[in-house]
C-alpha cells in the first residue's frame, strides 16, 4: 500500500485549524440497501506524528481492498476525536429522494461534530445554509484525511450491514455485490422481484420485468 495518508493529513493541517471535520457517504449508486453517511472529527493538536502513524495508509475507500478498509476503519476509530454515522434506509430514500436524503445526512454529520469542529469539509457537495459553515472539496476523499476517514467509516459500516442483509435475503447475493447492479443481481430481481430493502424509486431496467 502507498503511504497516501501523509499527503491527506498535510492537506488538513494546512487549513490551520485544530479540529477538522470531514463527511462522506457510501451507497449512493446502490440499487438495494441503505445510504450510509459518516462524519469524522480529527484533533490536529493531539494527532502528532506518532499518533497519526496508523493513518499513514489512509486513502479514498474506493482505492482500498476490503481487508485494507477494515484495517483503516480500526485506525480511524482509534485516532479520531469523534465519529458519527447515520444509516438511511431504502424506504426513506424512496420517500425523500436520494439527493435530498444524502444532503440531509451530510448536514447531520457536520452538526454532530460542530462544535468543536473549526473547519468542516464535505466530499463534493454544498449543503445549503442550514449546515454548519463548510467547504465542498471536489474529489475530497482523495485530498483530505478527514473526508477519506469518513469515506472509510461509511463504506465499512455499509458493507457490514449488507452482509447482515444477505443473511435475511440470501437469494439476492448482497454479500457479493453489496446492493449495486450486477448482471447476477439484476437477474434475481427479474425472477423474484425486489426485496423489502430495494430502492423502488430507482429507474432500473430489472424492475420493468419484475
JSON list of C-alpha atoms in Angstrom, two decimals:
[
{"chain": "A", "resi": 1, "resn": "UNK", "atom": "CA", "xyz": [0.00, 0.00, 0.00]},
{"chain": "A", "resi": 2, "resn": "UNK", "atom": "CA", "xyz": [1.13, 3.55, -0.72]},
{"chain": "A", "resi": 3, "resn": "UNK", "atom": "CA", "xyz": [1.60, 5.96, 2.16]},
{"chain": "A", "resi": 4, "resn": "UNK", "atom": "CA", "xyz": [-1.13, 8.25, 0.82]},
{"chain": "A", "resi": 5, "resn": "UNK", "atom": "CA", "xyz": [-2.22, 9.28, 4.29]},
{"chain": "A", "resi": 6, "resn": "UNK", "atom": "CA", "xyz": [0.69, 11.67, 4.76]},
{"chain": "A", "resi": 7, "resn": "UNK", "atom": "CA", "xyz": [-0.46, 13.83, 1.86]},
{"chain": "A", "resi": 8, "resn": "UNK", "atom": "CA", "xyz": [-4.06, 13.79, 3.11]},
{"chain": "A", "resi": 9, "resn": "UNK", "atom": "CA", "xyz": [-3.03, 14.76, 6.65]},
{"chain": "A", "resi": 10, "resn": "UNK", "atom": "CA", "xyz": [-0.88, 17.60, 5.27]},
{"chain": "A", "resi": 11, "resn": "UNK", "atom": "CA", "xyz": [-3.88, 18.95, 3.33]},
{"chain": "A", "resi": 12, "resn": "UNK", "atom": "CA", "xyz": [-5.93, 19.20, 6.53]},
{"chain": "A", "resi": 13, "resn": "UNK", "atom": "CA", "xyz": [-3.11, 20.63, 8.62]},
{"chain": "A", "resi": 14, "resn": "UNK", "atom": "CA", "xyz": [-2.62, 23.45, 6.09]},
{"chain": "A", "resi": 15, "resn": "UNK", "atom": "CA", "xyz": [-6.12, 24.68, 6.97]},
{"chain": "A", "resi": 16, "resn": "UNK", "atom": "CA", "xyz": [-4.66, 25.99, 10.22]},
{"chain": "A", "resi": 17, "resn": "UNK", "atom": "CA", "xyz": [-7.48, 24.59, 12.34]},
{"chain": "A", "resi": 18, "resn": "UNK", "atom": "CA", "xyz": [-7.12, 22.33, 15.35]},
{"chain": "A", "resi": 19, "resn": "UNK", "atom": "CA", "xyz": [-10.40, 20.45, 14.82]},
{"chain": "A", "resi": 20, "resn": "UNK", "atom": "CA", "xyz": [-11.16, 19.37, 11.24]},
{"chain": "A", "resi": 21, "resn": "UNK", "atom": "CA", "xyz": [-14.39, 17.52, 10.39]},
{"chain": "A", "resi": 22, "resn": "UNK", "atom": "CA", "xyz": [-14.93, 15.51, 7.23]},
{"chain": "A", "resi": 23, "resn": "UNK", "atom": "CA", "xyz": [-18.15, 13.97, 5.91]},
{"chain": "A", "resi": 24, "resn": "UNK", "atom": "CA", "xyz": [-18.80, 11.46, 3.14]},
{"chain": "A", "resi": 25, "resn": "UNK", "atom": "CA", "xyz": [-21.27, 8.75, 2.15]},
{"chain": "A", "resi": 26, "resn": "UNK", "atom": "CA", "xyz": [-21.37, 5.21, 0.81]},
{"chain": "A", "resi": 27, "resn": "UNK", "atom": "CA", "xyz": [-24.06, 3.54, -1.28]},
{"chain": "A", "resi": 28, "resn": "UNK", "atom": "CA", "xyz": [-25.36, 6.49, -3.28]},
{"chain": "A", "resi": 29, "resn": "UNK", "atom": "CA", "xyz": [-25.45, 4.45, -6.50]},
{"chain": "A", "resi": 30, "resn": "UNK", "atom": "CA", "xyz": [-26.71, 1.24, -4.98]},
{"chain": "A", "resi": 31, "resn": "UNK", "atom": "CA", "xyz": [-29.96, -0.42, -6.10]},
{"chain": "A", "resi": 32, "resn": "UNK", "atom": "CA", "xyz": [-30.57, -2.02, -2.70]},
{"chain": "A", "resi": 33, "resn": "UNK", "atom": "CA", "xyz": [-29.70, -1.35, 0.90]},
{"chain": "A", "resi": 34, "resn": "UNK", "atom": "CA", "xyz": [-29.22, 1.86, 2.86]},
{"chain": "A", "resi": 35, "resn": "UNK", "atom": "CA", "xyz": [-27.28, 5.02, 2.21]},
{"chain": "A", "resi": 36, "resn": "UNK", "atom": "CA", "xyz": [-24.69, 5.40, 4.97]},
{"chain": "A", "resi": 37, "resn": "UNK", "atom": "CA", "xyz": [-23.27, 8.82, 5.80]},
{"chain": "A", "resi": 38, "resn": "UNK", "atom": "CA", "xyz": [-20.37, 9.29, 8.20]},
{"chain": "A", "resi": 39, "resn": "UNK", "atom": "CA", "xyz": [-18.51, 12.15, 9.81]},
{"chain": "A", "resi": 40, "resn": "UNK", "atom": "CA", "xyz": [-15.04, 12.07, 11.38]},
{"chain": "A", "resi": 41, "resn": "UNK", "atom": "CA", "xyz": [-13.51, 14.76, 13.58]},
{"chain": "A", "resi": 42, "resn": "UNK", "atom": "CA", "xyz": [-9.72, 14.88, 13.79]},
{"chain": "A", "resi": 43, "resn": "UNK", "atom": "CA", "xyz": [-7.91, 16.86, 16.51]},
{"chain": "A", "resi": 44, "resn": "UNK", "atom": "CA", "xyz": [-4.65, 18.01, 14.95]},
{"chain": "A", "resi": 45, "resn": "UNK", "atom": "CA", "xyz": [-3.31, 19.34, 18.24]},
{"chain": "A", "resi": 46, "resn": "UNK", "atom": "CA", "xyz": [-3.32, 15.78, 19.60]},
{"chain": "A", "resi": 47, "resn": "UNK", "atom": "CA", "xyz": [-2.65, 13.99, 16.32]},
{"chain": "A", "resi": 48, "resn": "UNK", "atom": "CA", "xyz": [1.13, 14.30, 16.43]},
{"chain": "A", "resi": 49, "resn": "UNK", "atom": "CA", "xyz": [3.37, 12.27, 14.12]},
{"chain": "A", "resi": 50, "resn": "UNK", "atom": "CA", "xyz": [3.50, 9.12, 16.25]},
{"chain": "A", "resi": 51, "resn": "UNK", "atom": "CA", "xyz": [-0.24, 9.19, 16.97]},
{"chain": "A", "resi": 52, "resn": "UNK", "atom": "CA", "xyz": [-1.04, 9.72, 13.30]},
{"chain": "A", "resi": 53, "resn": "UNK", "atom": "CA", "xyz": [1.05, 6.73, 12.21]},
{"chain": "A", "resi": 54, "resn": "UNK", "atom": "CA", "xyz": [-1.98, 4.37, 11.97]},
{"chain": "A", "resi": 55, "resn": "UNK", "atom": "CA", "xyz": [-3.36, 6.76, 9.32]},
{"chain": "A", "resi": 56, "resn": "UNK", "atom": "CA", "xyz": [-0.25, 6.56, 7.14]},
{"chain": "A", "resi": 57, "resn": "UNK", "atom": "CA", "xyz": [-2.06, 4.43, 4.56]},
{"chain": "A", "resi": 58, "resn": "UNK", "atom": "CA", "xyz": [-5.35, 6.32, 4.71]},
{"chain": "A", "resi": 59, "resn": "UNK", "atom": "CA", "xyz": [-6.96, 6.65, 1.29]},
{"chain": "A", "resi": 60, "resn": "UNK", "atom": "CA", "xyz": [-10.26, 7.02, -0.50]},
{"chain": "A", "resi": 61, "resn": "UNK", "atom": "CA", "xyz": [-12.26, 3.90, 0.36]},
{"chain": "A", "resi": 62, "resn": "UNK", "atom": "CA", "xyz": [-12.75, 3.12, -3.35]},
{"chain": "A", "resi": 63, "resn": "UNK", "atom": "CA", "xyz": [-8.99, 2.73, -3.72]},
{"chain": "A", "resi": 64, "resn": "UNK", "atom": "CA", "xyz": [-8.73, 0.13, -0.94]},
{"chain": "A", "resi": 65, "resn": "UNK", "atom": "CA", "xyz": [-9.46, -3.58, -0.72]},
{"chain": "A", "resi": 66, "resn": "UNK", "atom": "CA", "xyz": [-11.99, -4.85, 1.80]},
{"chain": "A", "resi": 67, "resn": "UNK", "atom": "CA", "xyz": [-9.21, -6.02, 4.11]},
{"chain": "A", "resi": 68, "resn": "UNK", "atom": "CA", "xyz": [-7.42, -2.67, 3.86]},
{"chain": "A", "resi": 69, "resn": "UNK", "atom": "CA", "xyz": [-10.64, -0.82, 4.65]},
{"chain": "A", "resi": 70, "resn": "UNK", "atom": "CA", "xyz": [-11.22, -2.89, 7.78]},
{"chain": "A", "resi": 71, "resn": "UNK", "atom": "CA", "xyz": [-7.66, -2.11, 8.96]},
{"chain": "A", "resi": 72, "resn": "UNK", "atom": "CA", "xyz": [-8.11, 1.59, 8.23]},
{"chain": "A", "resi": 73, "resn": "UNK", "atom": "CA", "xyz": [-11.50, 1.60, 9.94]},
{"chain": "A", "resi": 74, "resn": "UNK", "atom": "CA", "xyz": [-9.85, 0.47, 13.16]},
{"chain": "A", "resi": 75, "resn": "UNK", "atom": "CA", "xyz": [-7.13, 3.10, 12.69]},
{"chain": "A", "resi": 76, "resn": "UNK", "atom": "CA", "xyz": [-9.69, 5.88, 12.19]},
{"chain": "A", "resi": 77, "resn": "UNK", "atom": "CA", "xyz": [-11.75, 4.88, 15.22]},
{"chain": "A", "resi": 78, "resn": "UNK", "atom": "CA", "xyz": [-8.57, 4.75, 17.29]},
{"chain": "A", "resi": 79, "resn": "UNK", "atom": "CA", "xyz": [-7.26, 8.15, 16.13]},
{"chain": "A", "resi": 80, "resn": "UNK", "atom": "CA", "xyz": [-10.40, 10.25, 15.69]},
{"chain": "A", "resi": 81, "resn": "UNK", "atom": "CA", "xyz": [-11.69, 12.66, 18.31]},
{"chain": "A", "resi": 82, "resn": "UNK", "atom": "CA", "xyz": [-15.25, 11.75, 17.32]},
{"chain": "A", "resi": 83, "resn": "UNK", "atom": "CA", "xyz": [-17.04, 9.56, 14.77]},
{"chain": "A", "resi": 84, "resn": "UNK", "atom": "CA", "xyz": [-20.69, 9.92, 13.72]},
{"chain": "A", "resi": 85, "resn": "UNK", "atom": "CA", "xyz": [-22.73, 7.63, 11.45]},
{"chain": "A", "resi": 86, "resn": "UNK", "atom": "CA", "xyz": [-26.27, 7.73, 10.08]},
{"chain": "A", "resi": 87, "resn": "UNK", "atom": "CA", "xyz": [-27.95, 4.88, 8.19]},
{"chain": "A", "resi": 88, "resn": "UNK", "atom": "CA", "xyz": [-30.71, 5.99, 5.80]},
{"chain": "A", "resi": 89, "resn": "UNK", "atom": "CA", "xyz": [-32.96, 3.05, 4.83]},
{"chain": "A", "resi": 90, "resn": "UNK", "atom": "CA", "xyz": [-34.18, 2.38, 1.30]},
{"chain": "A", "resi": 91, "resn": "UNK", "atom": "CA", "xyz": [-37.72, 3.38, 2.26]},
{"chain": "A", "resi": 92, "resn": "UNK", "atom": "CA", "xyz": [-36.58, 6.84, 3.37]},
{"chain": "A", "resi": 93, "resn": "UNK", "atom": "CA", "xyz": [-34.67, 7.26, 0.10]},
{"chain": "A", "resi": 94, "resn": "UNK", "atom": "CA", "xyz": [-37.81, 6.34, -1.85]},
{"chain": "A", "resi": 95, "resn": "UNK", "atom": "CA", "xyz": [-39.91, 8.84, 0.11]},
{"chain": "A", "resi": 96, "resn": "UNK", "atom": "CA", "xyz": [-37.50, 11.77, 0.20]},
{"chain": "A", "resi": 97, "resn": "UNK", "atom": "CA", "xyz": [-35.29, 11.23, -2.83]},
{"chain": "A", "resi": 98, "resn": "UNK", "atom": "CA", "xyz": [-31.66, 10.16, -2.95]},
{"chain": "A", "resi": 99, "resn": "UNK", "atom": "CA", "xyz": [-30.06, 13.59, -3.30]},
{"chain": "A", "resi": 100, "resn": "UNK", "atom": "CA", "xyz": [-32.17, 15.17, -0.56]},
{"chain": "A", "resi": 101, "resn": "UNK", "atom": "CA", "xyz": [-31.51, 12.21, 1.74]},
{"chain": "A", "resi": 102, "resn": "UNK", "atom": "CA", "xyz": [-27.78, 12.44, 1.07]},
{"chain": "A", "resi": 103, "resn": "UNK", "atom": "CA", "xyz": [-27.57, 16.18, 1.77]},
{"chain": "A", "resi": 104, "resn": "UNK", "atom": "CA", "xyz": [-29.65, 15.85, 4.94]},
{"chain": "A", "resi": 105, "resn": "UNK", "atom": "CA", "xyz": [-27.40, 13.06, 6.17]},
{"chain": "A", "resi": 106, "resn": "UNK", "atom": "CA", "xyz": [-24.21, 15.01, 5.47]},
{"chain": "A", "resi": 107, "resn": "UNK", "atom": "CA", "xyz": [-25.63, 18.08, 7.22]},
{"chain": "A", "resi": 108, "resn": "UNK", "atom": "CA", "xyz": [-26.48, 15.93, 10.23]},
{"chain": "A", "resi": 109, "resn": "UNK", "atom": "CA", "xyz": [-22.90, 14.64, 10.36]},
{"chain": "A", "resi": 110, "resn": "UNK", "atom": "CA", "xyz": [-21.42, 18.14, 10.43]},
{"chain": "A", "resi": 111, "resn": "UNK", "atom": "CA", "xyz": [-23.90, 19.25, 13.09]},
{"chain": "A", "resi": 112, "resn": "UNK", "atom": "CA", "xyz": [-22.91, 16.21, 15.17]},
{"chain": "A", "resi": 113, "resn": "UNK", "atom": "CA", "xyz": [-19.24, 17.28, 15.02]},
{"chain": "A", "resi": 114, "resn": "UNK", "atom": "CA", "xyz": [-19.69, 21.05, 15.46]},
{"chain": "A", "resi": 115, "resn": "UNK", "atom": "CA", "xyz": [-18.51, 22.32, 17.87]},
{"chain": "A", "resi": 116, "resn": "UNK", "atom": "CA", "xyz": [-15.64, 21.70, 18.34]},
{"chain": "A", "resi": 117, "resn": "UNK", "atom": "CA", "xyz": [-15.03, 21.45, 14.57]},
{"chain": "A", "resi": 118, "resn": "UNK", "atom": "CA", "xyz": [-13.44, 24.64, 13.28]},
{"chain": "A", "resi": 119, "resn": "UNK", "atom": "CA", "xyz": [-13.15, 23.53, 9.66]},
{"chain": "A", "resi": 120, "resn": "UNK", "atom": "CA", "xyz": [-15.79, 21.33, 8.02]},
{"chain": "A", "resi": 121, "resn": "UNK", "atom": "CA", "xyz": [-15.09, 19.55, 4.74]},
{"chain": "A", "resi": 122, "resn": "UNK", "atom": "CA", "xyz": [-17.52, 17.62, 2.55]},
{"chain": "A", "resi": 123, "resn": "UNK", "atom": "CA", "xyz": [-16.77, 15.48, -0.48]},
{"chain": "A", "resi": 124, "resn": "UNK", "atom": "CA", "xyz": [-18.13, 17.47, -3.39]},
{"chain": "A", "resi": 125, "resn": "UNK", "atom": "CA", "xyz": [-21.48, 18.80, -2.14]},
{"chain": "A", "resi": 126, "resn": "UNK", "atom": "CA", "xyz": [-22.64, 22.20, -0.98]},
{"chain": "A", "resi": 127, "resn": "UNK", "atom": "CA", "xyz": [-25.12, 21.50, 1.80]},
{"chain": "A", "resi": 128, "resn": "UNK", "atom": "CA", "xyz": [-27.01, 24.78, 1.98]},
{"chain": "A", "resi": 129, "resn": "UNK", "atom": "CA", "xyz": [-27.32, 27.48, 4.65]},
{"chain": "A", "resi": 130, "resn": "UNK", "atom": "CA", "xyz": [-28.78, 25.18, 7.32]},
{"chain": "A", "resi": 131, "resn": "UNK", "atom": "CA", "xyz": [-25.48, 23.28, 7.53]},
{"chain": "A", "resi": 132, "resn": "UNK", "atom": "CA", "xyz": [-22.51, 24.48, 9.58]},
{"chain": "A", "resi": 133, "resn": "UNK", "atom": "CA", "xyz": [-20.06, 26.59, 7.59]},
{"chain": "A", "resi": 134, "resn": "UNK", "atom": "CA", "xyz": [-18.26, 24.16, 5.33]},
{"chain": "A", "resi": 135, "resn": "UNK", "atom": "CA", "xyz": [-16.15, 23.69, 2.20]},
{"chain": "A", "resi": 136, "resn": "UNK", "atom": "CA", "xyz": [-17.13, 21.36, -0.63]},
{"chain": "A", "resi": 137, "resn": "UNK", "atom": "CA", "xyz": [-13.94, 19.68, -1.82]},
{"chain": "A", "resi": 138, "resn": "UNK", "atom": "CA", "xyz": [-14.07, 18.09, -5.28]},
{"chain": "A", "resi": 139, "resn": "UNK", "atom": "CA", "xyz": [-12.64, 14.56, -5.01]},
{"chain": "A", "resi": 140, "resn": "UNK", "atom": "CA", "xyz": [-12.22, 15.32, -1.33]},
{"chain": "A", "resi": 141, "resn": "UNK", "atom": "CA", "xyz": [-11.75, 11.69, -0.36]},
{"chain": "A", "resi": 142, "resn": "UNK", "atom": "CA", "xyz": [-8.51, 11.77, -2.38]},
{"chain": "A", "resi": 143, "resn": "UNK", "atom": "CA", "xyz": [-7.29, 15.04, -0.81]},
{"chain": "A", "resi": 144, "resn": "UNK", "atom": "CA", "xyz": [-8.40, 15.38, 2.82]},
{"chain": "A", "resi": 145, "resn": "UNK", "atom": "CA", "xyz": [-7.67, 12.97, 5.66]},
{"chain": "A", "resi": 146, "resn": "UNK", "atom": "CA", "xyz": [-10.91, 13.85, 7.45]},
{"chain": "A", "resi": 147, "resn": "UNK", "atom": "CA", "xyz": [-13.02, 13.17, 4.35]},
{"chain": "A", "resi": 148, "resn": "UNK", "atom": "CA", "xyz": [-11.10, 9.98, 3.49]},
{"chain": "A", "resi": 149, "resn": "UNK", "atom": "CA", "xyz": [-11.57, 8.77, 7.06]},
{"chain": "A", "resi": 150, "resn": "UNK", "atom": "CA", "xyz": [-15.32, 9.41, 6.77]},
{"chain": "A", "resi": 151, "resn": "UNK", "atom": "CA", "xyz": [-15.40, 7.52, 3.47]},
{"chain": "A", "resi": 152, "resn": "UNK", "atom": "CA", "xyz": [-13.75, 4.53, 5.13]},
{"chain": "A", "resi": 153, "resn": "UNK", "atom": "CA", "xyz": [-16.19, 4.57, 8.06]},
{"chain": "A", "resi": 154, "resn": "UNK", "atom": "CA", "xyz": [-19.21, 4.89, 5.76]},
{"chain": "A", "resi": 155, "resn": "UNK", "atom": "CA", "xyz": [-18.09, 2.13, 3.41]},
{"chain": "A", "resi": 156, "resn": "UNK", "atom": "CA", "xyz": [-17.11, -0.38, 6.11]},
{"chain": "A", "resi": 157, "resn": "UNK", "atom": "CA", "xyz": [-20.32, 0.28, 8.04]},
{"chain": "A", "resi": 158, "resn": "UNK", "atom": "CA", "xyz": [-22.42, -0.20, 4.93]},
{"chain": "A", "resi": 159, "resn": "UNK", "atom": "CA", "xyz": [-20.63, -3.36, 3.79]},
{"chain": "A", "resi": 160, "resn": "UNK", "atom": "CA", "xyz": [-21.15, -4.89, 7.23]},
{"chain": "A", "resi": 161, "resn": "UNK", "atom": "CA", "xyz": [-24.85, -4.03, 7.07]},
{"chain": "A", "resi": 162, "resn": "UNK", "atom": "CA", "xyz": [-25.16, -5.57, 3.60]},
{"chain": "A", "resi": 163, "resn": "UNK", "atom": "CA", "xyz": [-23.61, -8.81, 4.84]},
{"chain": "A", "resi": 164, "resn": "UNK", "atom": "CA", "xyz": [-26.26, -8.90, 7.56]},
{"chain": "A", "resi": 165, "resn": "UNK", "atom": "CA", "xyz": [-28.97, -8.28, 4.97]},
{"chain": "A", "resi": 166, "resn": "UNK", "atom": "CA", "xyz": [-27.52, -11.12, 2.93]},
{"chain": "A", "resi": 167, "resn": "UNK", "atom": "CA", "xyz": [-28.43, -13.47, 5.78]},
{"chain": "A", "resi": 168, "resn": "UNK", "atom": "CA", "xyz": [-32.02, -12.18, 5.70]},
{"chain": "A", "resi": 169, "resn": "UNK", "atom": "CA", "xyz": [-32.32, -12.18, 1.88]},
{"chain": "A", "resi": 170, "resn": "UNK", "atom": "CA", "xyz": [-29.84, -14.86, 0.77]},
{"chain": "A", "resi": 171, "resn": "UNK", "atom": "CA", "xyz": [-31.22, -15.18, -2.78]},
{"chain": "A", "resi": 172, "resn": "UNK", "atom": "CA", "xyz": [-30.03, -11.71, -3.81]},
{"chain": "A", "resi": 173, "resn": "UNK", "atom": "CA", "xyz": [-26.30, -12.08, -3.19]},
{"chain": "A", "resi": 174, "resn": "UNK", "atom": "CA", "xyz": [-25.90, -8.91, -1.17]},
{"chain": "A", "resi": 175, "resn": "UNK", "atom": "CA", "xyz": [-22.66, -10.16, 0.41]},
{"chain": "A", "resi": 176, "resn": "UNK", "atom": "CA", "xyz": [-21.03, -10.19, -3.03]},
{"chain": "A", "resi": 177, "resn": "UNK", "atom": "CA", "xyz": [-22.27, -7.00, -4.73]},
{"chain": "A", "resi": 178, "resn": "UNK", "atom": "CA", "xyz": [-23.43, -5.09, -1.59]},
{"chain": "A", "resi": 179, "resn": "UNK", "atom": "CA", "xyz": [-26.57, -3.95, -3.40]},
{"chain": "A", "resi": 180, "resn": "UNK", "atom": "CA", "xyz": [-25.04, -2.49, -6.57]},
{"chain": "A", "resi": 181, "resn": "UNK", "atom": "CA", "xyz": [-26.30, -3.51, -10.01]},
{"chain": "A", "resi": 182, "resn": "UNK", "atom": "CA", "xyz": [-24.57, -6.54, -11.48]},
{"chain": "A", "resi": 183, "resn": "UNK", "atom": "CA", "xyz": [-25.84, -8.99, -14.10]},
{"chain": "A", "resi": 184, "resn": "UNK", "atom": "CA", "xyz": [-26.49, -11.58, -11.39]},
{"chain": "A", "resi": 185, "resn": "UNK", "atom": "CA", "xyz": [-28.26, -9.11, -9.12]},
{"chain": "A", "resi": 186, "resn": "UNK", "atom": "CA", "xyz": [-30.47, -7.88, -11.96]},
{"chain": "A", "resi": 187, "resn": "UNK", "atom": "CA", "xyz": [-31.32, -11.46, -12.96]},
{"chain": "A", "resi": 188, "resn": "UNK", "atom": "CA", "xyz": [-32.52, -12.33, -9.46]},
{"chain": "A", "resi": 189, "resn": "UNK", "atom": "CA", "xyz": [-34.66, -9.18, -9.25]},
{"chain": "A", "resi": 190, "resn": "UNK", "atom": "CA", "xyz": [-36.26, -10.01, -12.61]},
{"chain": "A", "resi": 191, "resn": "UNK", "atom": "CA", "xyz": [-37.01, -13.52, -11.40]},
{"chain": "A", "resi": 192, "resn": "UNK", "atom": "CA", "xyz": [-38.12, -12.86, -7.83]},
{"chain": "A", "resi": 193, "resn": "UNK", "atom": "CA", "xyz": [-38.98, -9.18, -7.79]},
{"chain": "A", "resi": 194, "resn": "UNK", "atom": "CA", "xyz": [-37.35, -6.64, -5.48]},
{"chain": "A", "resi": 195, "resn": "UNK", "atom": "CA", "xyz": [-36.87, -7.34, -1.79]},
{"chain": "A", "resi": 196, "resn": "UNK", "atom": "CA", "xyz": [-38.01, -5.11, 1.06]},
{"chain": "A", "resi": 197, "resn": "UNK", "atom": "CA", "xyz": [-34.63, -3.35, 1.03]},
{"chain": "A", "resi": 198, "resn": "UNK", "atom": "CA", "xyz": [-34.52, -2.47, -2.67]},
{"chain": "A", "resi": 199, "resn": "UNK", "atom": "CA", "xyz": [-34.93, 1.18, -3.68]},
{"chain": "A", "resi": 200, "resn": "UNK", "atom": "CA", "xyz": [-38.14, 1.15, -5.66]},
{"chain": "A", "resi": 201, "resn": "UNK", "atom": "CA", "xyz": [-37.80, 4.78, -6.75]},
{"chain": "A", "resi": 202, "resn": "UNK", "atom": "CA", "xyz": [-34.75, 3.94, -8.87]},
{"chain": "A", "resi": 203, "resn": "UNK", "atom": "CA", "xyz": [-35.31, 3.68, -12.62]},
{"chain": "A", "resi": 204, "resn": "UNK", "atom": "CA", "xyz": [-33.74, 0.27, -13.09]},
{"chain": "A", "resi": 205, "resn": "UNK", "atom": "CA", "xyz": [-34.35, -1.98, -16.10]},
{"chain": "A", "resi": 206, "resn": "UNK", "atom": "CA", "xyz": [-34.54, -5.05, -13.87]},
{"chain": "A", "resi": 207, "resn": "UNK", "atom": "CA", "xyz": [-37.68, -3.60, -12.24]},
{"chain": "A", "resi": 208, "resn": "UNK", "atom": "CA", "xyz": [-39.51, -3.35, -15.53]},
{"chain": "A", "resi": 209, "resn": "UNK", "atom": "CA", "xyz": [-39.85, -7.12, -15.91]},
{"chain": "A", "resi": 210, "resn": "UNK", "atom": "CA", "xyz": [-40.06, -7.96, -12.18]}
]
